[in-house]
Tab-separated table of C-alpha atoms in Angstrom:
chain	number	residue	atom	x	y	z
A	552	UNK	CA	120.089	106.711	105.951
A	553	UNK	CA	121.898	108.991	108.466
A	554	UNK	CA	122.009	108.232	112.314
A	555	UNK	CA	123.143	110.631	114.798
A	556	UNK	CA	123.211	110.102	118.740
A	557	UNK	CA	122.810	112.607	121.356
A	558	UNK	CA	125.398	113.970	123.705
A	559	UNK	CA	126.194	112.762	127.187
A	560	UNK	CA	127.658	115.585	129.217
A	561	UNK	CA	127.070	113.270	132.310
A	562	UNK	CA	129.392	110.119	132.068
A	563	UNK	CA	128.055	108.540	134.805
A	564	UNK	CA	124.410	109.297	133.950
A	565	UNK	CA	122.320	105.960	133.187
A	566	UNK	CA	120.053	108.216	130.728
A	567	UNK	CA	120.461	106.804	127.483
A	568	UNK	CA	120.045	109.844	124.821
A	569	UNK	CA	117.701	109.020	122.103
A	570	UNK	CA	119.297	108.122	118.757
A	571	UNK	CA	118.183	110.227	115.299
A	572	UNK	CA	117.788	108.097	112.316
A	573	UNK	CA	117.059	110.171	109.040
A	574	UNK	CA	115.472	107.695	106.189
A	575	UNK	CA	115.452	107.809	102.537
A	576	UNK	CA	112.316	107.155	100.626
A	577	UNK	CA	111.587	103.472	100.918
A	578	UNK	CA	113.744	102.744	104.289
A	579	UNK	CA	112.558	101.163	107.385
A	580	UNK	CA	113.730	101.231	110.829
A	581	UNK	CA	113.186	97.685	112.307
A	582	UNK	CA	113.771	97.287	115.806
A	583	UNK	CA	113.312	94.344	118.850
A	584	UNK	CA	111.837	95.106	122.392
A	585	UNK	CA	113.495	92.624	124.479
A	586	UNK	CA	113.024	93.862	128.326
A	587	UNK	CA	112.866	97.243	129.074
A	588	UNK	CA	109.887	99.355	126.870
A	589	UNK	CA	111.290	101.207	124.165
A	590	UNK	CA	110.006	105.077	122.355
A	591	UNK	CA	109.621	105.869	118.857
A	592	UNK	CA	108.981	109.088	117.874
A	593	UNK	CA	108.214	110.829	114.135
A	594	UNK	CA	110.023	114.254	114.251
A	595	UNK	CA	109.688	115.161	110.585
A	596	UNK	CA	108.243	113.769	107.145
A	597	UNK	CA	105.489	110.603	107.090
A	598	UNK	CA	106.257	107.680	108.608
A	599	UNK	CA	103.442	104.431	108.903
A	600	UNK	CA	104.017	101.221	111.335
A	601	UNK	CA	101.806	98.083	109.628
A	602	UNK	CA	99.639	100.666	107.555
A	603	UNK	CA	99.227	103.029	110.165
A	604	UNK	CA	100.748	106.380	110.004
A	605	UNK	CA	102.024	108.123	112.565
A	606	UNK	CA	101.407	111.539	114.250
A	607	UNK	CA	104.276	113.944	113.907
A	608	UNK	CA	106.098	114.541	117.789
A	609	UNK	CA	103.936	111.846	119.419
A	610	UNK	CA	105.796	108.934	121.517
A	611	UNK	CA	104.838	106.120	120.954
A	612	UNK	CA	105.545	102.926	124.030
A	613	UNK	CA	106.296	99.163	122.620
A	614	UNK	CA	106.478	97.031	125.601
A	615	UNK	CA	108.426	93.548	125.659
A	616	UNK	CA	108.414	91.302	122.518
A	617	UNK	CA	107.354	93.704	120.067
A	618	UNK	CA	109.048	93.335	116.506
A	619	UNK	CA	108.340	97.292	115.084
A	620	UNK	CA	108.866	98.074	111.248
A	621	UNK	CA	108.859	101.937	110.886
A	622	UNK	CA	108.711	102.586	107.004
A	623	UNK	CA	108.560	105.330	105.309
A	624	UNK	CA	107.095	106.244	101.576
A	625	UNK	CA	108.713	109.783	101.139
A	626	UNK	CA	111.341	110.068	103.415
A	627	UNK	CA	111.905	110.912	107.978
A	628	UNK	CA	113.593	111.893	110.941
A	629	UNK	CA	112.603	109.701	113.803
A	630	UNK	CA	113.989	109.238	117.198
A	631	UNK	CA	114.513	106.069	119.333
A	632	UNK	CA	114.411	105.778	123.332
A	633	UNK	CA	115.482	103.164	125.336
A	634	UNK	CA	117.380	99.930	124.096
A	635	UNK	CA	116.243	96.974	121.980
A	636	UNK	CA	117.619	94.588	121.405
A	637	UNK	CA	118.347	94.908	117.799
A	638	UNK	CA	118.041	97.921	115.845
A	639	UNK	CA	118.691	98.900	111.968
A	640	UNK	CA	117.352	100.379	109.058
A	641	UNK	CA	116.577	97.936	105.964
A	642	UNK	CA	116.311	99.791	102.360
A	643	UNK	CA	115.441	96.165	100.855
A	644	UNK	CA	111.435	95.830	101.936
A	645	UNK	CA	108.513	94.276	100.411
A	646	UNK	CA	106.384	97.547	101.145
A	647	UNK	CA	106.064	98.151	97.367
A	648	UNK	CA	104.571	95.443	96.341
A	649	UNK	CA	102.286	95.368	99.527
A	650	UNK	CA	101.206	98.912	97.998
A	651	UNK	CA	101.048	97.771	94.857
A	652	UNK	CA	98.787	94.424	95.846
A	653	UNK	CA	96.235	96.736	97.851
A	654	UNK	CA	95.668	99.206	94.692
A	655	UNK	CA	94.764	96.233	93.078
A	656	UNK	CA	92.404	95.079	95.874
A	657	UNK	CA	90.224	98.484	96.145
A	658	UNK	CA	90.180	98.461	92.071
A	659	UNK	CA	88.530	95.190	92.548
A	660	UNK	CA	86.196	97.007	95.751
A	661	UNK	CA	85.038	100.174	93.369
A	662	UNK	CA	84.243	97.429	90.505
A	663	UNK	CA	82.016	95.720	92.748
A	664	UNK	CA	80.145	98.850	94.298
A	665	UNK	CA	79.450	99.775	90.419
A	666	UNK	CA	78.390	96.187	89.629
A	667	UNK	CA	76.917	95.691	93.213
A	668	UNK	CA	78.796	92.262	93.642
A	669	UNK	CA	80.975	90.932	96.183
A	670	UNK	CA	84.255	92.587	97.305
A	671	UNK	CA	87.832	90.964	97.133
A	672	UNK	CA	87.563	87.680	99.671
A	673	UNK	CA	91.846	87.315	100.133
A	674	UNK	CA	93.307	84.030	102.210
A	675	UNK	CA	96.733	84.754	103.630
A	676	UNK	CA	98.639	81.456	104.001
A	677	UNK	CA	101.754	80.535	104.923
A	678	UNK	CA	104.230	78.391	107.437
A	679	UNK	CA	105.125	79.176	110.510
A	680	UNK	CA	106.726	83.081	111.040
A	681	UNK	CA	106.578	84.351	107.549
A	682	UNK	CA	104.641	87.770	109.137
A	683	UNK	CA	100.823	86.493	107.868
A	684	UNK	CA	99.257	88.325	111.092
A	685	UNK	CA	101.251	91.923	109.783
A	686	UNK	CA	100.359	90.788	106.771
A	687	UNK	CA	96.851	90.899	107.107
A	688	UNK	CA	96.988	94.080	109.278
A	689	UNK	CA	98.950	96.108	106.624
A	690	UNK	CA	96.078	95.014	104.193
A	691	UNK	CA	93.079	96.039	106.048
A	692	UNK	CA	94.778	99.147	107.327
A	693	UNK	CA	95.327	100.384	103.611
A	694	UNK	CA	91.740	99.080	103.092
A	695	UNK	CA	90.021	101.102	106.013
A	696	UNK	CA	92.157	103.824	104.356
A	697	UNK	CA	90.071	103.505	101.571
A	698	UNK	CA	87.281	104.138	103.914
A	699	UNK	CA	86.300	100.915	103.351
A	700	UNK	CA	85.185	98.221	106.274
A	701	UNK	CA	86.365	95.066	105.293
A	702	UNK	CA	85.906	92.032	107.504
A	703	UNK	CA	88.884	90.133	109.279
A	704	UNK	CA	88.729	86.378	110.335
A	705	UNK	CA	91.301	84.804	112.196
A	706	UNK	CA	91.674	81.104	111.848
A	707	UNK	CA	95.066	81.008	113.515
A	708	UNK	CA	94.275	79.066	117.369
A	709	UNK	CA	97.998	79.190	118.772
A	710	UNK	CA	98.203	83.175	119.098
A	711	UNK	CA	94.603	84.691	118.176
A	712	UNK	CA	94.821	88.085	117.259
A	713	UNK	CA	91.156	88.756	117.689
A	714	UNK	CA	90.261	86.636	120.740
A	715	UNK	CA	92.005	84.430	122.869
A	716	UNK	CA	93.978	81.254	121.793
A	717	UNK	CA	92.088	77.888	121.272
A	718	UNK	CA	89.344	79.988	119.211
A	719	UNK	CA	88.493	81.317	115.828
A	720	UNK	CA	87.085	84.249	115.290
A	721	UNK	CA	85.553	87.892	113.045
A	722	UNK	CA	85.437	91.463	113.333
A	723	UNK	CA	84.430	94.127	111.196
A	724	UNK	CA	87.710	97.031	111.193
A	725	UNK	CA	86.444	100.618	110.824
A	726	UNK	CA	89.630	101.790	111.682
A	727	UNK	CA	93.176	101.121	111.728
A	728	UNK	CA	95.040	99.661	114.206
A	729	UNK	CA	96.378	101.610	116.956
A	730	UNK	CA	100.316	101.883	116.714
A	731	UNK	CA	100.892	100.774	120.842
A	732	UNK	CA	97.920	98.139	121.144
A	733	UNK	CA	96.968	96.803	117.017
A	734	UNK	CA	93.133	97.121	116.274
A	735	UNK	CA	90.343	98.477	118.366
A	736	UNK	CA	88.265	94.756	118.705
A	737	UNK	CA	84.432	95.867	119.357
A	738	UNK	CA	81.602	93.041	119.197
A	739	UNK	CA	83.548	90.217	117.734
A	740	UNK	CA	82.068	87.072	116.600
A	741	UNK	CA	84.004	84.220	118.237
A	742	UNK	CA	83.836	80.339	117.969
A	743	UNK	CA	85.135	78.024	120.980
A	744	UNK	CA	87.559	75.688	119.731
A	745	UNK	CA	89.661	74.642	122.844
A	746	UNK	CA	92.867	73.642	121.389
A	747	UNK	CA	96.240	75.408	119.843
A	748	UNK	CA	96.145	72.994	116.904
A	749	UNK	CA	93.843	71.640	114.432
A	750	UNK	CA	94.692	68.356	114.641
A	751	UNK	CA	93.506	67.901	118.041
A	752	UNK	CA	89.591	67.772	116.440
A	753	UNK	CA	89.413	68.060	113.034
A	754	UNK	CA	85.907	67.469	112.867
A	755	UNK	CA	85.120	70.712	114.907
A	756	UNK	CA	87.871	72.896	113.424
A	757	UNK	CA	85.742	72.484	109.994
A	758	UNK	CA	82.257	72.662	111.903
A	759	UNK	CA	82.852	75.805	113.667
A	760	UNK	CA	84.766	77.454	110.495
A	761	UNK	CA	81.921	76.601	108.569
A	762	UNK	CA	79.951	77.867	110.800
A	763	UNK	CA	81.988	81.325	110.942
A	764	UNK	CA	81.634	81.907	107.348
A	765	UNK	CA	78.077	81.493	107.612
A	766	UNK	CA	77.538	84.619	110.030
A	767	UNK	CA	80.228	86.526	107.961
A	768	UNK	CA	77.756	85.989	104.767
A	769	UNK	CA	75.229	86.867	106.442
A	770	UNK	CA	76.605	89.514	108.109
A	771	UNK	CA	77.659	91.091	103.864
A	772	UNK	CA	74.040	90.662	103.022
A	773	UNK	CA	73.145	92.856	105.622
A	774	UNK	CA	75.525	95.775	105.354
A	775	UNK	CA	76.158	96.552	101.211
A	776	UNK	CA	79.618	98.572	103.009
A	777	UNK	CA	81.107	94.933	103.984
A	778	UNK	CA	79.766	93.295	101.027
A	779	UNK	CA	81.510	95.502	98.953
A	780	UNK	CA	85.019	95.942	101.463
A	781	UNK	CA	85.530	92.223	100.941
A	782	UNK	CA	87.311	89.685	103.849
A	783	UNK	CA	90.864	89.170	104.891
A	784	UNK	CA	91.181	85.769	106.349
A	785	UNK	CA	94.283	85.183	108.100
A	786	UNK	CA	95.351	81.216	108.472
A	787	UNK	CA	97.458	78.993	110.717
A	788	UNK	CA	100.996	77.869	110.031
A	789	UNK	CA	100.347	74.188	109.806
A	790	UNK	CA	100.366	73.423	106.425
A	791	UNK	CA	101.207	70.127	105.762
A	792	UNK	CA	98.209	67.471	106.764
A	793	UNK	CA	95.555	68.551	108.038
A	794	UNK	CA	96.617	72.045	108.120
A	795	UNK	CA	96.831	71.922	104.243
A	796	UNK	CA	93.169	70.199	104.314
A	797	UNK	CA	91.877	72.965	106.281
A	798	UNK	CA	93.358	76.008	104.207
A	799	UNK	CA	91.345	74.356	100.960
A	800	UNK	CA	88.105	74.031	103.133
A	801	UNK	CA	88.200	77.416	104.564
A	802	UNK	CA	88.638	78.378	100.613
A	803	UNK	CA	85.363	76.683	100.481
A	804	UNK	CA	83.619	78.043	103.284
A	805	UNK	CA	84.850	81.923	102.737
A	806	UNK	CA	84.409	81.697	99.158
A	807	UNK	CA	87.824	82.783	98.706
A	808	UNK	CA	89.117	84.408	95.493
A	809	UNK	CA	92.323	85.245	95.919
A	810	UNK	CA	94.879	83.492	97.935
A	811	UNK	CA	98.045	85.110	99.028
A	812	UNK	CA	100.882	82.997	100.172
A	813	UNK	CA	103.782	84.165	101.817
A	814	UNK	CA	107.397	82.773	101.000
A	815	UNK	CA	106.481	78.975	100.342
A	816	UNK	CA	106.771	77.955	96.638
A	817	UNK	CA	105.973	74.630	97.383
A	818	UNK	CA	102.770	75.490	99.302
A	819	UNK	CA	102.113	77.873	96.433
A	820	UNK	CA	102.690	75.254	93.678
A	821	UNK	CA	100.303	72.786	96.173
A	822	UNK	CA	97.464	74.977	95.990
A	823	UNK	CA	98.121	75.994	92.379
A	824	UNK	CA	97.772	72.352	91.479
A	825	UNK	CA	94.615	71.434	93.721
A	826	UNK	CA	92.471	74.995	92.501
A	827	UNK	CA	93.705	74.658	88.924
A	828	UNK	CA	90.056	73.609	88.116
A	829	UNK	CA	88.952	76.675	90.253
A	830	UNK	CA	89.979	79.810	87.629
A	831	UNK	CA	87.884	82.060	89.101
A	832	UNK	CA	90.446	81.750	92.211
A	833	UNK	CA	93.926	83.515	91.654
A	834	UNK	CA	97.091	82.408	93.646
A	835	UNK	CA	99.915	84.536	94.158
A	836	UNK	CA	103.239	84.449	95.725
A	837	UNK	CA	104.144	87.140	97.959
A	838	UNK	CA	107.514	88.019	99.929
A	839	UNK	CA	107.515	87.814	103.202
A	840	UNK	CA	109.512	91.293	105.143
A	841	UNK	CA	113.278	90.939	106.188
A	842	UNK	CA	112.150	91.303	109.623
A	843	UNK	CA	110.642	88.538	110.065
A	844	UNK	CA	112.296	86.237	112.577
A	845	UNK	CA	111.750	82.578	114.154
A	846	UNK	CA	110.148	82.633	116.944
A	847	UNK	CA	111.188	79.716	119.718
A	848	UNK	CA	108.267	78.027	121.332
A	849	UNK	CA	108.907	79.409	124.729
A	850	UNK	CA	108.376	82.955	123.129
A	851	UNK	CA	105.393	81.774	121.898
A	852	UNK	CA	104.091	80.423	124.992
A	853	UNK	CA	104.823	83.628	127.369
A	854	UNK	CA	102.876	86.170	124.416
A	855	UNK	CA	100.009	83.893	124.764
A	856	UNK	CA	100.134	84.259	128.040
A	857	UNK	CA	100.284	87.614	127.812
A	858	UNK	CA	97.111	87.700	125.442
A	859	UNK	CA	94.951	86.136	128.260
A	860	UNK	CA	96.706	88.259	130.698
A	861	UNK	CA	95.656	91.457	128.584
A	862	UNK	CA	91.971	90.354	128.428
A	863	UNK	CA	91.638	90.469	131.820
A	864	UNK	CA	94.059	92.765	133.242
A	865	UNK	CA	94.456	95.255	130.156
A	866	UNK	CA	97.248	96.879	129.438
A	867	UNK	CA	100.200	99.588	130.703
A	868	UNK	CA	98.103	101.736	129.196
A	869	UNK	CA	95.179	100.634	129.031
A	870	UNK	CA	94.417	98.546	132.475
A	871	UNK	CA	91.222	96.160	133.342
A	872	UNK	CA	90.242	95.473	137.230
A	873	UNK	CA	88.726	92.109	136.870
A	874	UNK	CA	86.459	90.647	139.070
A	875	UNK	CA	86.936	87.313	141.197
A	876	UNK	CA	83.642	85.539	142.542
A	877	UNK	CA	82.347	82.108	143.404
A	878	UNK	CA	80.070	80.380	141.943
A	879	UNK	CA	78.309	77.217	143.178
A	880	UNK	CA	78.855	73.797	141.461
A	881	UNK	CA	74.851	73.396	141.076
A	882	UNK	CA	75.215	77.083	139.053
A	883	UNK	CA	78.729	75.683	137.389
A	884	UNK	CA	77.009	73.752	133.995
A	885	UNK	CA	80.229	72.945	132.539
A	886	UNK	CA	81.393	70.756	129.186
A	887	UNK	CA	83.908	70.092	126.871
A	888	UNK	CA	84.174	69.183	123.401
A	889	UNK	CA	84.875	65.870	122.444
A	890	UNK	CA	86.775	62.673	123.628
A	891	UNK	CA	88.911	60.020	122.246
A	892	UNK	CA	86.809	57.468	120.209
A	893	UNK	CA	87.633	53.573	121.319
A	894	UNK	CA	89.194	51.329	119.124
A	895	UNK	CA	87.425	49.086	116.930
A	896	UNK	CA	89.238	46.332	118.322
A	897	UNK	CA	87.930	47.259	121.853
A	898	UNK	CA	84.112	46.987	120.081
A	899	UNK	CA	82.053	43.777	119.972
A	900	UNK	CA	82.804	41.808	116.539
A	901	UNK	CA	80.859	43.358	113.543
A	902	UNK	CA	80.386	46.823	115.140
A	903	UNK	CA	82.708	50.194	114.965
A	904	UNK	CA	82.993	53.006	117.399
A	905	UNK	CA	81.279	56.170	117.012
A	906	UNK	CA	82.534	59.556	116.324
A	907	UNK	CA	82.710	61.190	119.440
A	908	UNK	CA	84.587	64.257	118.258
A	909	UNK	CA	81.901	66.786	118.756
A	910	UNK	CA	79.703	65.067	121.384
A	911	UNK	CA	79.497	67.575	124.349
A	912	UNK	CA	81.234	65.600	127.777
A	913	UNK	CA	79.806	67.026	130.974
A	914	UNK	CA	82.322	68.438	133.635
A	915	UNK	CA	82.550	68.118	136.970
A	916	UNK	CA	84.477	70.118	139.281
A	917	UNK	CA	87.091	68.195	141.173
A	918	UNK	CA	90.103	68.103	143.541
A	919	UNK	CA	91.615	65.108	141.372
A	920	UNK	CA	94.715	66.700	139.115
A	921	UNK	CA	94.045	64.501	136.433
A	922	UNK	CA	90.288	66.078	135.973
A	923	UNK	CA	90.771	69.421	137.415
A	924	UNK	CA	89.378	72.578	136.085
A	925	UNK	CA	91.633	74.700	137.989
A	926	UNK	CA	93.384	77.126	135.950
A	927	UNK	CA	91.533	76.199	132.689
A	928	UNK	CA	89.777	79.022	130.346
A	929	UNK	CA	86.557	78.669	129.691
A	930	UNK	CA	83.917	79.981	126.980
A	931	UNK	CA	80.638	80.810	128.144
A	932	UNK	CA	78.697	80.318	125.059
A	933	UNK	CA	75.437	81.983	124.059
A	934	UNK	CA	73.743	78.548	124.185
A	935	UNK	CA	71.196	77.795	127.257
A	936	UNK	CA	70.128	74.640	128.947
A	937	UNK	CA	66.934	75.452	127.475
A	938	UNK	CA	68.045	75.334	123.757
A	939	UNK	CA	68.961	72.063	121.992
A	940	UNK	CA	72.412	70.988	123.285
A	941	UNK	CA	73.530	69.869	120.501
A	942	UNK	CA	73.485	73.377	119.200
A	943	UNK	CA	75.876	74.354	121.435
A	944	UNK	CA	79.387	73.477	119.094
A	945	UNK	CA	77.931	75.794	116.310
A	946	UNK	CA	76.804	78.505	118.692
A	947	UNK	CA	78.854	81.416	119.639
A	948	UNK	CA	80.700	82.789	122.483
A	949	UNK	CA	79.820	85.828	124.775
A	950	UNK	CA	83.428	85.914	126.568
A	951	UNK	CA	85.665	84.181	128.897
A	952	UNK	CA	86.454	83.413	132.308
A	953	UNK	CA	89.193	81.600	134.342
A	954	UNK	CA	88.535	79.156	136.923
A	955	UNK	CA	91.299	80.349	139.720
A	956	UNK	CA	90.214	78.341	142.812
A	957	UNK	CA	88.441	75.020	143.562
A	958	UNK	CA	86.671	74.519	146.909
A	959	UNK	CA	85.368	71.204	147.283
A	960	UNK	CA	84.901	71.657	151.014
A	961	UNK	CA	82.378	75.093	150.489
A	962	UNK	CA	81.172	73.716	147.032
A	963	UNK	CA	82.314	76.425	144.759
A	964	UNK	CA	84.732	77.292	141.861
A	965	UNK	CA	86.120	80.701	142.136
A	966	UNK	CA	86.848	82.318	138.582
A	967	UNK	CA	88.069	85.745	137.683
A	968	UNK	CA	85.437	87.602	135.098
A	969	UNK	CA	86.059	90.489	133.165
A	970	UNK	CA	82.423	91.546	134.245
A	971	UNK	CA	81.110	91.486	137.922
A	972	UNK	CA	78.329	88.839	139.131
A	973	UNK	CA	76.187	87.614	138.677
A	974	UNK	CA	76.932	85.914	135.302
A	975	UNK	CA	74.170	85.081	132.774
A	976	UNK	CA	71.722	82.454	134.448
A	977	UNK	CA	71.029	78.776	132.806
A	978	UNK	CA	74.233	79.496	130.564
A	979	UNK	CA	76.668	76.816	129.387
A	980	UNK	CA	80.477	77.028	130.261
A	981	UNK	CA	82.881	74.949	127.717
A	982	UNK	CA	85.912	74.392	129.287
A	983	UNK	CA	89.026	74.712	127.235
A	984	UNK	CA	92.545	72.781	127.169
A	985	UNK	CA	94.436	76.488	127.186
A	986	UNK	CA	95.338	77.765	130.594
A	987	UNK	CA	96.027	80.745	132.691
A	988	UNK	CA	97.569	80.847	136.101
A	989	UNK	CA	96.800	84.062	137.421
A	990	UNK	CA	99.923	85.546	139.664
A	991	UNK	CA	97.722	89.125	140.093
């Protein structure tokens, strides 16, 4: 690797010249956007970012908290504008074997066109900021490289890649991602949760996953193209608990055959042990990138933050203009998901409490700050008062709004919509524990 940086024949300019960077065949340039936006552009050779290559001479913008991995199979020249925070070029990657892995994978996708069977089904897994969201993205990027369409389900609630936090979700990619703004989301299947953790209701995490993997079948029987691409299921970073419990069941429920864990050997071992009886399902242990860093939870906070922000407002390049309306509280038919069960010591002798995990709890707007809605996210589902209510948990989601305003004096809640009014009529509204303040 060579790097070079421009001349400044004005001292006291605060231009800062771009820097060169000339890699070898199997470098990457890894860089941190702290503040300011920072430029990237491919001046000669091939270059890919995730899977995605990148157009010779074009700029490309990476606005604060992006982690960029610029690698290169043959050989570059790139240039870098602005300053990040940290900036180097790694010749030790796991890029290789990433390669390697996905030849493997679209053997296994032209076996299963000849024998008209089912694709690769891969689980990522893995603790907390081991890269399993790149992961997954460099996978189905190679795959849609393929020309293949492969289906990607996101189980992770704290970030959501696909949809907003507190919910699971499924998309079919077609293309890959863009470099600026990931992959082009259109007509995802999502599934309202309500939480950043599991363990908050088990009993709906593995309702509504089960209920995922349902449509995703289906959705393979339909189209021979999926059925034959295969799924990439990307998982949470609990994995102890619960979390472990629900990686096996959405092994179940996917009808996963190869799971791909990245840099745990004891969660390896773990599920080594508990699917040795399963031989059909193959385990593997795969490096995670140098680049990866910890994340603090502050940083993880302000990007989810940012991922609501960006589904209603867009982005720098790409900006949304919302919409903010009232609704009346005889239009507002609001619930949530589950409460704490009682005690059995609370209970009359000889009788236990019921499991009120997935029993649907009406909601009522008020000015009391212990049961406000103000500020809370919620799902409008594709359930109606008409249907059977208690459909409404394995039902899914049309979109989201944001309750900004409460008026008890005038009766309304005002929310902010991505879509104008009026909203669908006799629809249900799930409120969620994630929040939004909007400062617009």
């Amino acid at each position: 690797m060579k790097m070079s940086t421009g001349d400044n024949n004005n001292a006291n300019s605060e231009i800062i010249e771009p820097r060169s960077y000339t890699l070898e065949k199997g470098e990457e340039l890894r860089f941190e956007v702290e503040n300011e936006s920072v430029q990237c552009q491919l001046i000669e050779g091939k270059a890919e970012l995730f899977g995605t290559e990148l157009r010779l001479e074009q700029k490309y913008t990476f606005q604060k908290g992006a982690k960029v991995a610029v690698f290169t199979f043959h050989g570059c020249k790139l240039k870098l504008y602005g300053s990040p925070e940290v900036e180097y070029v790694a010749s030790e990657t796991p890029m290789t074997i990433y390669l390697n892995l996905d030849n493997s994978l679209e053997g296994l996708r032209v076996t299963a066109i000849k024998e008209d069977k089912y694709g690769p089904n891969v689980l990522v897994a893995g603790p907390v900021d081991v890269g399993k969201t790149t992961f997954c993205r460099i996978l189905l990027n190679y795959a849609v490289r393929h020309d293949r369409t492969p289906i990607y389900v996101d189980l992770d609630l704290g970030q959501g890649s696909l949809t907003l936090p507190g919910n699971i979700s499924a998309v079919v990619i077609e293309k890959p991602a863009d470099i600026e703004d990931s992959f082009h989301i259109t007509a995802p299947i999502a599934f309202h949760y309500g939480h950043l953790t599991q363990s908050k209701n088990t009993s709906l995490y593995n309702i509504i996953m089960k209920a995922l993997a349902e449509v995703v079948e289906c959705k393979k029987t339909n189209e021979p193209s999926t059925k034959y691409s295969g799924t990439i299921v990307n998982t949470s970073g609990w994995v102890q608990g619960y979390g472990y419990q629900s990686i096996l069941q959405a092994i179940e429920h996917f009808r996963i055959d190869i799971v791909l864990v990245l840099d745990q050997e004891r969660l390896y071992s773990e599920l080594v042990r508990d699917l040795k009886s399963k031989q059909a399902i193959k385990v593997l242990l795969i490096p995670k990138s140098g680049g990866v860093v910890s994340r603090s939870r502050e940083f993880r906070a302000e990007m989810r933050d940012q991922k609501i922000r960006s589904y209603f407002y867009g982005t720098t390049t790409k900006p949304f203009y919302p919409y903010s309306f009232d609704i009346p509280f005889a239009q507002f038919t609001a619930y949530k998901i589950g409460s704490p069960n009682l005690p059995d010591s609370c209970m009359p002798i000889g009788m236990k409490s019921t499991d009120n995990s997935t029993k649907l709890i009406p909601v009522q707007p008020s000015s009391s700050s212990s049961s406000s809605i103000l500020n809370h996210i919620f799902s409008i589902s594709c359930s109606t008062t008409e249907q059977d209510i208690d459909k409404v948990i394995t039902t899914n989601i049309y979109g989201f709004i944001a309750v900004t305003q409460v008026h008890m004096d005038r009766q309304v809640v005002t929310v902010l919509s991505p879509q104008p009014r009026p909203l669908p009529k006799n629809y249900i509204f799930i409120m969620s524990d994630v929040q939004f303040v909007d400062l617009e």
